[in-house]
Structures are given as C-alpha cells and as structure tokens.
CSV table of C-alpha atoms in Angstrom, one decimal:
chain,number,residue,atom,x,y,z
A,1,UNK,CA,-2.6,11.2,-7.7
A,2,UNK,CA,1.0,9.7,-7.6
A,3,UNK,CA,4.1,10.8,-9.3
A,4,UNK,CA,5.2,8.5,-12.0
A,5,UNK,CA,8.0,8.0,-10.0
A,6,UNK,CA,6.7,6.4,-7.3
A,7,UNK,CA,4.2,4.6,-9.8
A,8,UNK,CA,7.0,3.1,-11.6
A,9,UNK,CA,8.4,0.4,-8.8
A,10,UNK,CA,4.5,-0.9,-9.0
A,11,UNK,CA,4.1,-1.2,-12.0
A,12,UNK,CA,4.7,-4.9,-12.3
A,13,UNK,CA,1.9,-5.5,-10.1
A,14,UNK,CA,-1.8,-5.6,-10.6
A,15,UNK,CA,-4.4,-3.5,-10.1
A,16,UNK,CA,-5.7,-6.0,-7.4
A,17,UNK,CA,-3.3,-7.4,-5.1
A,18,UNK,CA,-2.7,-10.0,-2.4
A,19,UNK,CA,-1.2,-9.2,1.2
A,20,UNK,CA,1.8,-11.2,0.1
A,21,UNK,CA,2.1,-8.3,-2.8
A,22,UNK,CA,1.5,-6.0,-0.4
A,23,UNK,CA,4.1,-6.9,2.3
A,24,UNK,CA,6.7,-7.0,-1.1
A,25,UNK,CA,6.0,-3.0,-2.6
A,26,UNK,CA,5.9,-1.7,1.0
A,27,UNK,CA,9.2,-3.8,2.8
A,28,UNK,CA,6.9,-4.8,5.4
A,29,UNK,CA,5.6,-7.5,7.5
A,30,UNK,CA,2.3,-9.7,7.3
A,31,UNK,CA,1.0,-8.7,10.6
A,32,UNK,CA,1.8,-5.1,10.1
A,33,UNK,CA,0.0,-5.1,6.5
A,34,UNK,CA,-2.8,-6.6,8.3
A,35,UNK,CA,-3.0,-3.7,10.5
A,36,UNK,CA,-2.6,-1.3,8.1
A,37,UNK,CA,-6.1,-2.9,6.2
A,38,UNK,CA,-7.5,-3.4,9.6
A,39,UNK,CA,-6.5,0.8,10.4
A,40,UNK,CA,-8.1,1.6,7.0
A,41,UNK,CA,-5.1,2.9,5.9
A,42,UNK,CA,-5.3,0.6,2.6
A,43,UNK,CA,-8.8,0.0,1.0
A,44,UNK,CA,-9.8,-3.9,1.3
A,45,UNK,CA,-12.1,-5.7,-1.1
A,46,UNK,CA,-13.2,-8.7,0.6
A,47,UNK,CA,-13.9,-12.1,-1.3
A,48,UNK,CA,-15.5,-14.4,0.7
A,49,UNK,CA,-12.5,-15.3,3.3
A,50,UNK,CA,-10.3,-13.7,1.0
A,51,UNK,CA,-8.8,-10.0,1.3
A,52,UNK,CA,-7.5,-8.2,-1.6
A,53,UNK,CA,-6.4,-4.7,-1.5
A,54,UNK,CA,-6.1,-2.3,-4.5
A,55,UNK,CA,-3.2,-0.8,-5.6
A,56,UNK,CA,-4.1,2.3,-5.9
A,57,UNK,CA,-4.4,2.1,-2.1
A,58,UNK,CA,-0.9,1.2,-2.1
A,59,UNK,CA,0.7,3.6,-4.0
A,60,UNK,CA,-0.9,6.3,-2.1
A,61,UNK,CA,0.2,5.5,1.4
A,62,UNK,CA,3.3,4.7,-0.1
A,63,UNK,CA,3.3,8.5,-1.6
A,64,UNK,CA,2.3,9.6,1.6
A,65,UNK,CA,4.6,8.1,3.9
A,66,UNK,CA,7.4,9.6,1.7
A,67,UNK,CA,6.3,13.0,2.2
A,68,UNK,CA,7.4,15.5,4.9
A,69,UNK,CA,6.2,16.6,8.1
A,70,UNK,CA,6.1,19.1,10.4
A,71,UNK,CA,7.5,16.7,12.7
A,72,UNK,CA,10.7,16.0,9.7
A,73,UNK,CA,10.9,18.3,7.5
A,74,UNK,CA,13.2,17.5,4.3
C-alpha cells in the first residue's frame, strides 16, 4: 500500500486516468508512458481504442521507483 505521502500529490486525480494524466503525476513523456503500459509496469484497462490506466497502478510504481536499491542505497 502507499504512504499517504506519496498518495497525497495524486489526490486530485481519479481513480481512472488518461495517459495524458499519467505523463503529468510521473514527469514523463507519452512514448515512455506507453512503454511503461506496454512493459506491464502500469495496469491498462482497455476501452475499445481507448487505454486507461488506474491509479492505483500509478502510485505504486511511483512508490517503488522512490525506493532504494542495492544498486543506490539511500
């Protein structure tokens, strides 16, 4: 589950959001938030020709990117 504070910055969003959305919470580009959907690394809920993502998905790669690694440790 995700910390409140990391919830917090998303909490303007909905539940449900668009790859435009996306692209804003993370700092990141289109293409690369594509990947990321195509990777699996944010769960996509496909609506016809539409994508939507949840943001649930969001937060926790968000949570996890921001956690350290053997390779960085804090």
């Amino acid at each position: 589950m995700a910390s409140k504070s990391v919830r917090k910055p998303f909490r303007k969003y909905p539940d449900i959001v668009t790859i435009t959305q996306v692209c804003e919470m993370l700092g990141i580009s289109r293409n690369y938030a594509y990947a990321l959907v195509k990777q699996g690394k944010i769960a996509r809920l496909d609506l016809g020709r539409i994508i939507r993502v949840t943001k649930a998905s969001v937060v926790e790669l968000h949570e996890k990117s921001q956690r350290p690694t053997e390779d960085f440790p804090v």
